[in-house]
Every structure is written in C-alpha cells, then in structure tokens.
CSV table of C-alpha atoms and ligand atoms in Angstrom, one decimal:
chain,number,residue,atom,x,y,z
L,1,MET,CA,14.6,29.6,10.0
L,2,THR,CA,16.5,30.1,13.2
L,3,GLN,CA,20.2,29.7,12.9
L,4,ARG,CA,21.2,26.1,13.2
L,5,VAL,CA,23.8,23.5,12.2
L,6,LEU,CA,22.9,20.1,10.9
L,7,ILE,CA,25.7,17.8,12.0
L,8,ASN,CA,26.6,14.2,11.4
L,9,ALA,CA,25.0,13.9,8.0
L,10,THR,CA,25.9,11.8,5.0
L,11,LEU,CA,25.7,14.8,2.7
L,12,ALA,CA,24.9,14.4,-1.0
L,13,THR,CA,25.3,18.0,-1.9
L,14,CYS,CA,24.5,17.5,-5.6
L,15,ALA,CA,26.8,20.6,-6.1
L,16,ASN,CA,29.6,20.5,-8.7
L,17,SER,CA,32.4,18.6,-7.1
L,18,ASP,CA,35.0,15.9,-7.9
L,19,GLU,CA,33.1,13.5,-5.6
L,20,PRO,CA,30.2,11.5,-7.0
L,21,TYR,CA,26.9,13.0,-5.7
L,22,GLY,CA,29.0,15.8,-4.2
L,23,LEU,CA,29.3,13.4,-1.3
L,24,ILE,CA,30.6,14.5,2.1
L,25,GLN,CA,30.7,11.8,4.9
L,26,LYS,CA,30.2,13.2,8.4
L,27,GLY,CA,29.1,16.5,6.9
L,28,ALA,CA,27.7,19.6,8.5
L,29,VAL,CA,25.4,22.4,7.1
L,30,ALA,CA,25.1,25.8,8.8
L,31,ILE,CA,21.8,27.6,8.0
L,32,GLY,CA,20.7,31.2,8.7
L,33,ASP,CA,18.3,33.6,7.0
L,34,GLU,CA,16.8,30.8,5.0
L,35,LEU,CA,20.1,30.1,3.2
L,36,VAL,CA,23.0,27.8,3.5
L,37,GLU,CA,25.8,29.7,5.2
L,38,TRP,CA,28.4,27.0,5.1
L,39,CYS,CA,28.6,23.3,4.3
L,40,GLY,CA,31.5,20.8,4.4
L,41,SER,CA,33.2,18.2,6.5
L,42,GLN,CA,32.1,18.5,10.2
L,43,ASP,CA,35.6,18.7,11.6
L,44,LYS,CA,36.2,21.8,9.5
L,45,LEU,CA,33.1,23.7,10.8
L,46,PRO,CA,34.2,27.3,11.2
L,47,LEU,CA,34.3,28.8,14.7
L,48,GLN,CA,31.5,31.3,14.1
L,49,PHE,CA,28.9,28.5,13.7
L,50,LYS,CA,29.9,26.6,16.8
L,51,ASN,CA,27.3,28.3,19.0
L,52,TYR,CA,24.4,27.6,16.5
L,53,LYS,CA,21.7,25.2,17.7
L,54,LYS,CA,22.7,21.7,16.6
L,55,GLN,CA,20.5,19.1,14.9
L,56,ASN,CA,22.0,15.6,14.7
L,57,CYS,CA,21.3,13.7,11.5
L,58,ASP,CA,22.6,10.5,13.0
L,59,GLY,CA,24.6,9.6,9.9
L,60,LYS,CA,21.5,9.6,7.7
L,61,LEU,CA,21.5,10.8,4.1
L,62,LEU,CA,20.8,14.5,3.6
L,63,THR,CA,20.1,15.7,0.0
L,64,PRO,CA,18.6,18.9,-1.4
L,65,SER,CA,14.8,18.6,-1.4
L,66,LEU,CA,13.6,17.3,-4.7
L,67,ILE,CA,12.3,19.1,-7.8
L,68,ASP,CA,9.7,17.8,-10.2
L,69,CYS,CA,10.4,20.0,-13.3
L,70,HIS,CA,7.7,18.7,-15.7
L,71,THR,CA,4.1,18.0,-14.6
L,72,HIS,CA,0.6,18.4,-15.8
L,73,ILE,CA,-0.6,17.9,-12.2
L,74,VAL,CA,-3.6,20.3,-12.5
L,75,HIS,CA,-6.3,18.5,-14.5
L,76,ALA,CA,-9.7,16.9,-14.0
L,77,GLY,CA,-10.9,13.5,-14.9
L,78,HIS,CA,-9.0,10.3,-15.7
L,79,ARG,CA,-8.2,8.3,-18.8
L,80,ALA,CA,-8.3,4.7,-17.4
L,81,ASN,CA,-10.4,3.8,-20.4
L,82,GLU,CA,-7.5,4.7,-22.7
L,83,PHE,CA,-5.2,2.6,-20.6
L,84,GLU,CA,-7.5,-0.3,-21.3
L,85,GLN,CA,-7.6,0.5,-25.0
L,86,ARG,CA,-3.8,0.7,-25.2
L,87,LEU,CA,-3.5,-2.7,-23.6
L,88,THR,CA,-5.5,-4.1,-26.5
L,89,GLY,CA,-2.9,-2.7,-28.9
L,90,ILE,CA,-4.4,0.7,-29.8
L,91,SER,CA,-1.7,3.4,-29.8
L,92,TYR,CA,-1.6,6.8,-28.1
L,93,GLN,CA,-1.6,8.4,-31.6
L,94,GLN,CA,-4.6,6.4,-32.7
L,95,ILE,CA,-6.5,7.3,-29.6
L,96,ALA,CA,-5.7,11.0,-30.2
L,97,ALA,CA,-6.7,10.7,-33.9
L,98,SER,CA,-10.1,9.3,-32.9
L,99,GLY,CA,-11.0,12.2,-30.6
L,100,GLY,CA,-9.5,10.9,-27.3
L,101,GLY,CA,-6.3,11.7,-25.6
L,102,ILE,CA,-5.5,15.2,-24.5
L,103,VAL,CA,-8.8,16.6,-25.8
L,104,SER,CA,-10.8,14.3,-23.6
L,105,THR,CA,-9.0,15.7,-20.6
L,106,VAL,CA,-9.8,19.1,-22.0
L,107,SER,CA,-13.5,18.4,-21.7
L,108,ALA,CA,-13.2,17.3,-18.1
L,109,THR,CA,-11.0,20.3,-17.2
L,110,ARG,CA,-13.3,22.8,-18.9
L,111,SER,CA,-16.1,21.7,-16.7
L,112,ALA,CA,-14.2,22.2,-13.4
L,113,ASN,CA,-13.8,25.6,-11.7
L,114,VAL,CA,-10.6,26.7,-9.9
L,115,ASP,CA,-11.7,25.4,-6.5
L,116,GLU,CA,-12.4,22.0,-8.1
L,117,LEU,CA,-9.1,22.0,-10.0
L,118,VAL,CA,-7.3,22.7,-6.7
L,119,LYS,CA,-9.2,20.0,-4.8
L,120,LEU,CA,-8.5,17.4,-7.6
L,121,SER,CA,-4.8,18.3,-7.8
L,122,LEU,CA,-4.0,18.3,-4.1
L,123,PRO,CA,-3.7,14.6,-3.5
L,124,ARG,CA,-1.2,14.4,-6.4
L,125,VAL,CA,0.8,17.3,-5.0
L,126,ASP,CA,0.7,15.8,-1.5
L,127,ALA,CA,2.0,12.5,-2.9
L,128,LEU,CA,5.0,14.4,-4.3
L,129,LEU,CA,5.5,16.3,-1.1
L,130,SER,CA,5.6,13.1,0.9
L,131,GLU,CA,8.7,12.2,-1.1
L,132,GLY,CA,10.7,15.3,-0.2
L,133,VAL,CA,9.6,17.4,-3.2
L,134,ALA,CA,9.8,21.1,-2.6
L,135,VAL,CA,9.4,22.6,-6.1
L,136,ILE,CA,6.9,21.5,-8.8
L,137,GLU,CA,6.5,22.8,-12.3
L,138,ILE,CA,2.9,22.8,-13.4
L,139,LYS,CA,1.6,23.3,-17.0
L,140,SER,CA,-1.6,24.5,-18.3
L,141,GLY,CA,-2.7,22.9,-21.6
L,142,TYR,CA,-6.0,21.2,-20.8
L,143,GLY,CA,-8.1,24.3,-21.3
L,144,LEU,CA,-7.3,25.3,-24.9
L,145,ASP,CA,-9.6,28.2,-24.3
L,146,THR,CA,-8.7,31.4,-22.6
L,147,ASP,CA,-10.8,31.0,-19.5
L,148,THR,CA,-9.8,27.4,-18.7
L,149,GLU,CA,-6.1,28.0,-19.5
L,150,LEU,CA,-6.1,30.8,-17.0
L,151,ASN,CA,-8.1,28.8,-14.4
L,152,MET,CA,-5.5,26.0,-14.6
L,153,LEU,CA,-2.7,28.5,-13.9
L,154,ARG,CA,-4.7,30.2,-11.1
L,155,ALA,CA,-5.2,26.7,-9.5
L,156,ALA,CA,-1.4,26.1,-9.8
L,157,ARG,CA,-0.7,29.4,-8.1
L,158,ARG,CA,-3.3,28.6,-5.4
L,159,LEU,CA,-1.6,25.3,-4.6
L,160,ALA,CA,1.6,27.2,-3.7
L,161,SER,CA,-0.4,29.2,-1.1
L,162,ILE,CA,-1.9,26.2,0.7
L,163,ARG,CA,1.1,23.9,0.7
L,164,PRO,CA,4.8,24.4,1.6
L,165,VAL,CA,5.8,24.1,-2.1
L,166,LYS,CA,7.3,26.4,-4.7
L,167,ILE,CA,5.3,26.2,-8.0
L,168,LYS,CA,6.7,27.3,-11.3
L,169,THR,CA,4.0,27.6,-14.0
L,170,SER,CA,4.3,27.0,-17.7
L,171,PHE,CA,1.7,28.2,-20.2
L,172,LEU,CA,1.0,25.3,-22.6
L,173,GLY,CA,-1.7,26.7,-24.8
L,174,ALA,CA,0.0,24.9,-27.8
L,175,HIS,CA,-0.6,21.4,-26.3
L,176,ALA,CA,-3.3,20.1,-28.7
L,177,ILE,CA,-5.7,21.4,-31.3
L,178,PRO,CA,-9.1,21.8,-29.6
L,179,ILE,CA,-12.1,20.2,-31.4
L,180,GLU,CA,-13.6,23.6,-32.3
L,181,PHE,CA,-10.4,24.5,-34.3
L,182,LYS,CA,-9.7,21.0,-35.6
L,183,ALA,CA,-9.3,22.0,-39.2
L,184,ARG,CA,-7.8,25.4,-38.4
L,185,PRO,CA,-4.7,25.0,-36.1
L,186,ASP,CA,-3.2,28.3,-37.3
L,187,ALA,CA,-6.3,30.2,-36.4
L,188,TYR,CA,-6.2,28.5,-32.9
L,189,ILE,CA,-2.6,29.7,-32.4
L,190,ASP,CA,-3.4,33.3,-33.6
L,191,GLU,CA,-6.9,33.8,-32.1
L,192,ILE,CA,-6.7,31.8,-28.8
L,193,CYS,CA,-3.3,30.6,-27.8
L,194,ILE,CA,-1.3,33.9,-28.3
L,195,PRO,CA,-4.0,36.2,-26.8
L,196,ALA,CA,-4.5,33.8,-23.9
L,197,LEU,CA,-0.8,33.9,-23.2
L,198,ALA,CA,-0.8,37.7,-23.2
L,199,GLN,CA,-3.7,37.7,-20.8
L,200,ALA,CA,-2.2,35.1,-18.5
L,201,HIS,CA,1.1,37.1,-18.5
L,202,ASP,CA,-0.8,40.3,-17.5
L,203,GLU,CA,-2.2,38.4,-14.5
L,204,ASN,CA,1.3,37.3,-13.6
L,205,LEU,CA,0.3,33.7,-14.0
L,206,VAL,CA,3.1,32.6,-16.3
L,207,ASP,CA,6.7,31.7,-15.5
L,208,ALA,CA,7.6,30.0,-18.8
L,209,VAL,CA,6.0,29.0,-22.1
L,210,ASP,CA,5.8,25.4,-23.3
L,211,GLY,CA,4.5,23.7,-26.5
L,212,PHE,CA,4.0,20.3,-28.0
L,213,CYS,CA,5.8,19.9,-31.3
L,214,GLU,CA,4.6,16.7,-32.8
L,215,SER,CA,2.6,15.3,-35.7
L,216,ILE,CA,-0.5,14.9,-33.4
L,217,ALA,CA,0.0,18.5,-32.1
L,218,PHE,CA,1.7,21.5,-33.6
L,219,THR,CA,4.4,22.1,-36.2
L,220,SER,CA,7.6,23.9,-35.4
L,221,THR,CA,6.4,26.9,-37.4
L,222,GLN,CA,3.2,27.1,-35.3
L,223,ILE,CA,5.1,26.8,-32.1
L,224,GLU,CA,7.7,29.4,-33.2
L,225,LYS,CA,4.9,32.0,-33.3
L,226,VAL,CA,4.1,31.3,-29.7
L,227,PHE,CA,7.8,31.4,-28.8
L,228,GLN,CA,8.2,34.7,-30.5
L,229,LYS,CA,5.4,36.1,-28.3
L,230,ALA,CA,7.1,34.6,-25.3
L,231,LYS,CA,10.3,36.3,-26.3
L,232,ASN,CA,8.4,39.6,-26.6
L,233,LEU,CA,7.1,39.1,-23.1
L,234,SER,CA,10.6,38.2,-21.8
L,235,LEU,CA,9.4,34.7,-20.8
L,236,PRO,CA,11.7,31.7,-21.1
L,237,VAL,CA,10.5,28.7,-23.2
L,238,LYS,CA,10.6,24.9,-23.0
L,239,LEU,CA,9.3,22.3,-25.4
L,240,HIS,CA,7.8,18.8,-25.6
L,241,ALA,CA,10.1,17.7,-28.4
L,242,GLU,CA,10.9,14.5,-30.4
L,243,GLN,CA,8.6,12.4,-28.2
L,244,LEU,CA,6.9,10.2,-30.9
L,245,SER,CA,8.9,11.2,-34.0
L,246,LEU,CA,11.7,13.5,-35.1
L,247,CYS,CA,10.1,16.9,-35.9
L,248,GLY,CA,12.9,19.4,-35.4
L,249,GLY,CA,11.6,20.5,-32.0
L,250,ALA,CA,15.1,20.3,-30.4
L,251,GLN,CA,16.4,22.7,-33.0
L,252,LEU,CA,13.5,25.1,-32.4
L,253,ALA,CA,14.1,24.9,-28.6
L,254,ALA,CA,17.8,25.6,-29.1
L,255,LYS,CA,17.0,28.6,-31.4
L,256,PHE,CA,15.1,30.2,-28.5
L,257,ASN,CA,17.7,29.2,-25.9
L,258,ALA,CA,15.0,27.1,-24.2
L,259,LEU,CA,15.4,26.2,-20.6
L,260,SER,CA,14.6,22.6,-21.5
L,261,ALA,CA,13.6,20.3,-24.2
L,262,ASP,CA,11.5,17.4,-22.8
L,263,HIS,CA,10.9,13.7,-23.8
L,264,LEU,CA,13.4,13.5,-26.6
L,265,GLU,CA,13.2,9.7,-27.5
L,266,TYR,CA,13.6,10.5,-31.2
L,267,LEU,CA,16.3,13.2,-30.8
L,268,ASP,CA,19.2,12.8,-33.3
L,269,GLU,CA,22.9,13.8,-33.0
L,270,ALA,CA,22.3,17.2,-34.7
L,271,GLY,CA,19.6,17.9,-32.2
L,272,VAL,CA,21.8,16.9,-29.3
L,273,ARG,CA,24.5,19.3,-30.6
L,274,ALA,CA,22.0,22.1,-30.9
L,275,LEU,CA,20.9,21.6,-27.3
L,276,ALA,CA,24.5,21.5,-26.1
L,277,LYS,CA,25.3,24.7,-27.8
L,278,ALA,CA,22.2,26.5,-26.4
L,279,GLY,CA,22.8,25.2,-22.9
L,280,THR,CA,19.3,23.7,-22.9
L,281,VAL,CA,18.6,20.9,-20.4
L,282,ALA,CA,17.3,17.6,-21.7
L,283,VAL,CA,14.4,16.5,-19.5
L,284,LEU,CA,13.8,12.8,-19.8
L,285,LEU,CA,10.3,11.4,-18.8
L,286,PRO,CA,10.5,7.6,-18.2
L,287,GLY,CA,6.9,7.5,-16.9
L,288,ALA,CA,5.6,8.4,-20.3
L,289,PHE,CA,8.0,6.0,-22.1
L,290,TYR,CA,6.9,3.2,-19.8
L,291,THR,CA,3.1,4.0,-19.9
L,292,LEU,CA,3.0,4.2,-23.7
L,293,GLY,CA,5.2,1.1,-24.1
L,294,GLU,CA,7.6,3.0,-26.3
L,295,LYS,CA,10.5,1.2,-27.9
L,296,GLN,CA,12.8,4.0,-28.9
L,297,LEU,CA,15.1,5.0,-26.0
L,298,PRO,CA,16.3,8.6,-25.7
L,299,PRO,CA,19.9,9.0,-26.8
L,300,VAL,CA,21.5,9.1,-23.4
L,301,SER,CA,25.0,8.3,-24.6
L,302,LEU,CA,24.9,11.2,-27.0
L,303,LEU,CA,23.6,13.5,-24.3
L,304,ARG,CA,26.5,12.5,-22.2
L,305,LYS,CA,29.0,12.8,-25.0
L,306,TYR,CA,28.0,16.4,-25.8
L,307,LYS,CA,27.6,17.2,-22.0
L,308,VAL,CA,23.9,18.2,-22.3
L,309,PRO,CA,22.6,18.4,-18.7
L,310,ILE,CA,20.0,15.7,-18.0
L,311,ALA,CA,17.0,16.2,-15.7
L,312,ILE,CA,14.2,13.7,-15.1
L,313,ALA,CA,10.6,14.4,-14.1
L,314,SER,CA,7.3,12.6,-13.4
L,315,ASP,CA,5.4,14.2,-16.3
L,316,CYS,CA,2.4,13.6,-14.0
L,317,ASN,CA,-0.6,13.7,-16.4
L,318,PRO,CA,-3.8,11.6,-16.9
L,319,GLY,CA,-2.8,10.2,-20.3
L,320,SER,CA,0.8,9.3,-20.9
L,321,SER,CA,2.2,9.3,-17.4
L,322,PRO,CA,-0.4,8.9,-14.6
L,323,MET,CA,2.5,8.9,-12.0
L,324,SER,CA,2.9,11.0,-8.9
L,325,SER,CA,6.2,9.7,-7.6
L,326,LEU,CA,9.6,11.2,-8.2
L,327,LEU,CA,11.3,8.3,-6.5
L,328,LEU,CA,9.7,5.8,-8.9
L,329,THR,CA,10.8,8.2,-11.7
L,330,MET,CA,14.4,7.9,-10.5
L,331,ASN,CA,14.2,4.1,-10.4
L,332,MET,CA,12.7,4.0,-14.0
L,333,ALA,CA,15.3,6.4,-15.3
L,334,CYS,CA,18.0,4.0,-14.1
L,335,THR,CA,16.4,0.7,-15.0
L,336,ILE,CA,14.8,1.7,-18.3
L,337,PHE,CA,17.0,4.6,-19.6
L,338,ARG,CA,20.2,3.3,-17.9
L,339,LEU,CA,21.0,6.5,-16.1
L,340,THR,CA,23.3,6.1,-13.2
L,341,PRO,CA,21.8,6.6,-9.8
L,342,GLU,CA,24.0,9.7,-9.5
L,343,GLU,CA,22.5,11.1,-12.8
L,344,ALA,CA,19.0,10.3,-11.5
L,345,LEU,CA,19.6,12.2,-8.2
L,346,LEU,CA,21.1,15.2,-10.0
L,347,GLY,CA,18.2,14.9,-12.5
L,348,VAL,CA,15.7,15.7,-9.7
L,349,THR,CA,17.9,18.3,-7.9
L,350,LEU,CA,20.6,20.3,-9.6
L,351,ARG,CA,19.6,19.7,-13.2
L,352,ALA,CA,15.8,20.0,-12.5
L,353,ALA,CA,16.5,23.4,-11.0
L,354,GLN,CA,18.4,24.4,-14.1
L,355,ALA,CA,15.5,23.2,-16.3
L,356,LEU,CA,13.3,25.7,-14.4
L,357,GLY,CA,15.9,28.5,-14.4
L,358,LEU,CA,16.2,28.3,-10.6
L,359,LYS,CA,19.8,29.2,-9.6
L,360,ARG,CA,19.7,28.8,-5.9
L,361,TYR,CA,17.8,25.5,-5.7
L,362,GLY,CA,18.7,21.8,-6.1
L,363,GLN,CA,22.0,21.8,-4.4
L,364,ILE,CA,23.5,22.2,-0.9
L,365,SER,CA,26.0,24.9,-1.1
L,366,GLU,CA,26.7,28.3,0.3
L,367,GLY,CA,24.1,30.9,-0.7
L,368,CYS,CA,21.6,28.3,-1.8
L,369,VAL,CA,18.1,28.0,-0.4
L,370,ALA,CA,18.1,25.9,2.8
L,371,ASP,CA,15.5,23.2,1.9
L,372,PHE,CA,16.6,19.6,2.4
L,373,ALA,CA,15.3,16.0,2.5
L,374,LEU,CA,16.6,13.7,5.3
L,375,TRP,CA,16.4,10.0,4.3
L,376,ASP,CA,16.6,6.8,6.2
L,377,CYS,CA,19.4,5.8,3.9
L,378,SER,CA,23.2,5.6,4.1
L,379,HIS,CA,24.0,5.8,0.4
L,380,PRO,CA,22.4,8.1,-2.2
L,381,ALA,CA,22.0,5.2,-4.7
L,382,GLU,CA,19.3,3.8,-2.4
L,383,LEU,CA,16.9,6.5,-3.5
L,384,SER,CA,16.9,5.1,-7.1
L,385,TYR,CA,17.3,1.4,-6.1
L,386,ARG,CA,14.2,0.8,-4.1
L,387,ILE,CA,10.9,0.4,-5.8
L,388,GLY,CA,7.6,1.5,-4.2
L,389,PHE,CA,9.3,2.5,-0.9
L,390,ASN,CA,9.6,5.9,0.6
L,391,PRO,CA,12.5,6.4,3.0
L,392,LEU,CA,11.9,10.1,3.7
L,393,ILE,CA,12.3,10.9,7.4
L,394,GLU,CA,11.6,14.6,7.1
L,395,ARG,CA,11.9,17.6,4.9
L,396,ILE,CA,14.0,20.3,6.6
L,397,THR,CA,13.1,23.7,5.5
L,398,CYS,CA,12.9,27.3,6.5
E,1,NIG,O1,4.0,15.2,-21.7
E,1,NIG,N1,3.3,14.9,-24.8
E,1,NIG,C1,2.4,15.7,-24.6
E,1,NIG,N2,1.8,16.0,-23.4
E,1,NIG,C2,1.8,15.1,-22.3
E,1,NIG,C3,0.7,14.1,-22.4
E,1,NIG,C4,-0.6,14.7,-22.1
E,1,NIG,C5,-1.7,13.7,-22.2
E,1,NIG,O2,-1.7,12.7,-22.8
E,1,NIG,O3,-2.7,14.1,-21.5
E,1,NIG,C6,3.1,14.5,-22.0
E,1,NIG,O4,3.3,13.3,-22.2
E,2,FE,FE1,4.4,16.7,-20.6
C-alpha cells in the first residue's frame, strides 16, 4: 500500500482503551508498508505524516476489517431436508442418531473434488467478504477419510489464492464417527484421524487442530489423543465443547491451552474458570443456537465475571448454522445472547483474532495490519443493530 493517511474517520479501533469500542472521533490513521504507522486524534497527527496522500472518510465509521473465526464453509450439498424435519420436532441429535446430520454432508463432500469444493464454497466466502470480512477460519471435518479431509483443506488454501482473504485452516478429523467405523470410534481415531492429521501437516495444510467433544461425537479421552498429536506437531488446538451437554470439553481445551473453546451453551463455572486460567477464548455461535432452537444460553455473565475473552462467529455449515453473515451473527449475539454491541464488535475483531492466534489483526493500532472496513454508519452499535442490511462502503486494504 502506498503511504497514506485516512482522515476524518469515526474510528472504532477495537484496541485496548478506556473508551468503549476504542472510539476516536475525528480520527486519523497513517499507513505505510502494509501496517498502521500511527493512529489517533486527527489534530495530533505527527508532522512526518503530513505529506502522506490523504483519504477523507467524511466522518464515517472505520473499523478493523472483520474476522470470522469459526466456519465449516467448505462443504458440498445441503441439509434443507433436516431443516424440515427439525421443524416437525425431531432433534439434531435424533437426526444424527438415525444416520443424518454431519455424516450426510460427509457423503456429499466425499463425492466432490477440490475444484468443485472451491466452486461450491466461493459464494459463501463472497457473502462474507461483502460484509468487510478479511480473515476466515475454515475447518475440515466432512471428509472423515484421509483423501477428503486433505481435499477440504486444499480447497480452503485455494480460496485464499483467488480472493483477497486470509484463511486459517483447522483440521477437524474428529468431527463425527464415519459410518464405516460406526462401532469402532477408537479405531477411527488411531487409524484414520491421527495419520490424516500427520499427512495434512506434512503438506502444510493445517494451522490448528479442532475436535467435537460431545455424546454424538467423541469423548474427551478420544479427543485428547488427537490433541496430543497436535502438540507433538506444535500445532495449536481449539474445540467444539459443551454445545449440547456438559462433557468436560472446556477442561480438556484448557489443559492443552487451546486458542478457543467454541459453542459452550452447557459450560459450567468450573469450566469457565479453567478457560480463564488457560487464556482460552470463548467463541459463541448464535447461529447454531438459533437454528437448532436451543434453550440453554451460554453463561455470558460468568464469562464476563472471570474475564474470559468472548469472540463470536458464523459457524457457517450446512447443518446447525447455514449462515454466511457476520453482521447477522453480531445482531443475534446481542439480541439472543445479550452481548453488548461493543462485545459483538470486539467478538468479530480483536477477540476473533485472538481465537486464531493472530496478533496483528483485529484492531487499528500501531504495528497492526492495515486492513479496515469503512461503513456508512456514525456509531459502531449500528453494525449490530440493523437486521439484514449491509452498510459497508468499502474495505480498505493493502
Ligand atoms: O459447529 N457441532 C459440531 N459441528 C458443527 C455442525 C456441523 C453440522 O451439523 O454439519 C457446528 O455446529
Ligand atoms: Fe462448528
């Protein structure tokens, strides 16, 4: 990016500050070498930036570009039939037990090649990009065999080469027990999941390792084996934990200093304490809560009490959260989970970056990556408040 200064911005820096949202009225941001060189109140702009090219933001809201830190965006097929079933009162768990759910997306995904997976995923990626998203986490987990797990991750890497987006991949081999291993989950972990992880890591396809710790998926003992392998490979971990019941996933995540523990509706106080101690981010997924018609809310007050950082994400997937909108996620996080609009914005910027182990993203401050979203808004709460409306003017990037 050529050197320039953005002036006259309503700056929501999302950086640690005494001001809510890290807000600076009439703010300026100096950019050079793809990084923020300075940001602050415009009348304090240091002399050395005065001759930089100026871009006037006309008082509009400037935020860091957004980060979707939990998605299953690469997949084939759809599960609209299960949507119909759930509306008649059949639960997500019942559908999984009768051979539907995740394993039905596995069949569709196994029949697609990398080109097809990329083609099918692009419209969902583009929907996020149109809302000022610059970083997307993408999980495998609909292959459950070595070839397809690797193909999903290859598709995820390819997406980063054809769109202006940073992709962080998570290997999610321990997502569900495939039909061919139905009665032998331990054998699946030993014979497929762990070797596939090693192979994916060899091909540089893995940035983190995830798992689904739940009665309809894997026990914490089974996931622990996968995490041990991740540790041997020096890969960070994250975990789908306490979504449908309390299984001890949060404790396991904390034991491995996980980047994040995700879902967490059934998380208890001991689990919250464990996450706080480990510095693990709680990623809340209101789209899944909403889609599955859950009743048990995540323990937001306890997360606040113990100062566990809270991120939010779309969980974009064909089953529990067929949602490709981070703005709608923000609205749902406020309306359903009672997050404040400030927590929602931090949840898709600063905290989402933390959930992905990205230090220089998700905030506008010196030394951070210069990647911003300019909105036709005058107050940052507008981003969470509107429903089904996208006020993005442009993404400003290097
Ligand atoms: O994050 N909870 C587990 N995995 C996904 C759902 C996957 C699916 O139903 O296809 C989730 O909600
Ligand atoms: Fe998920």
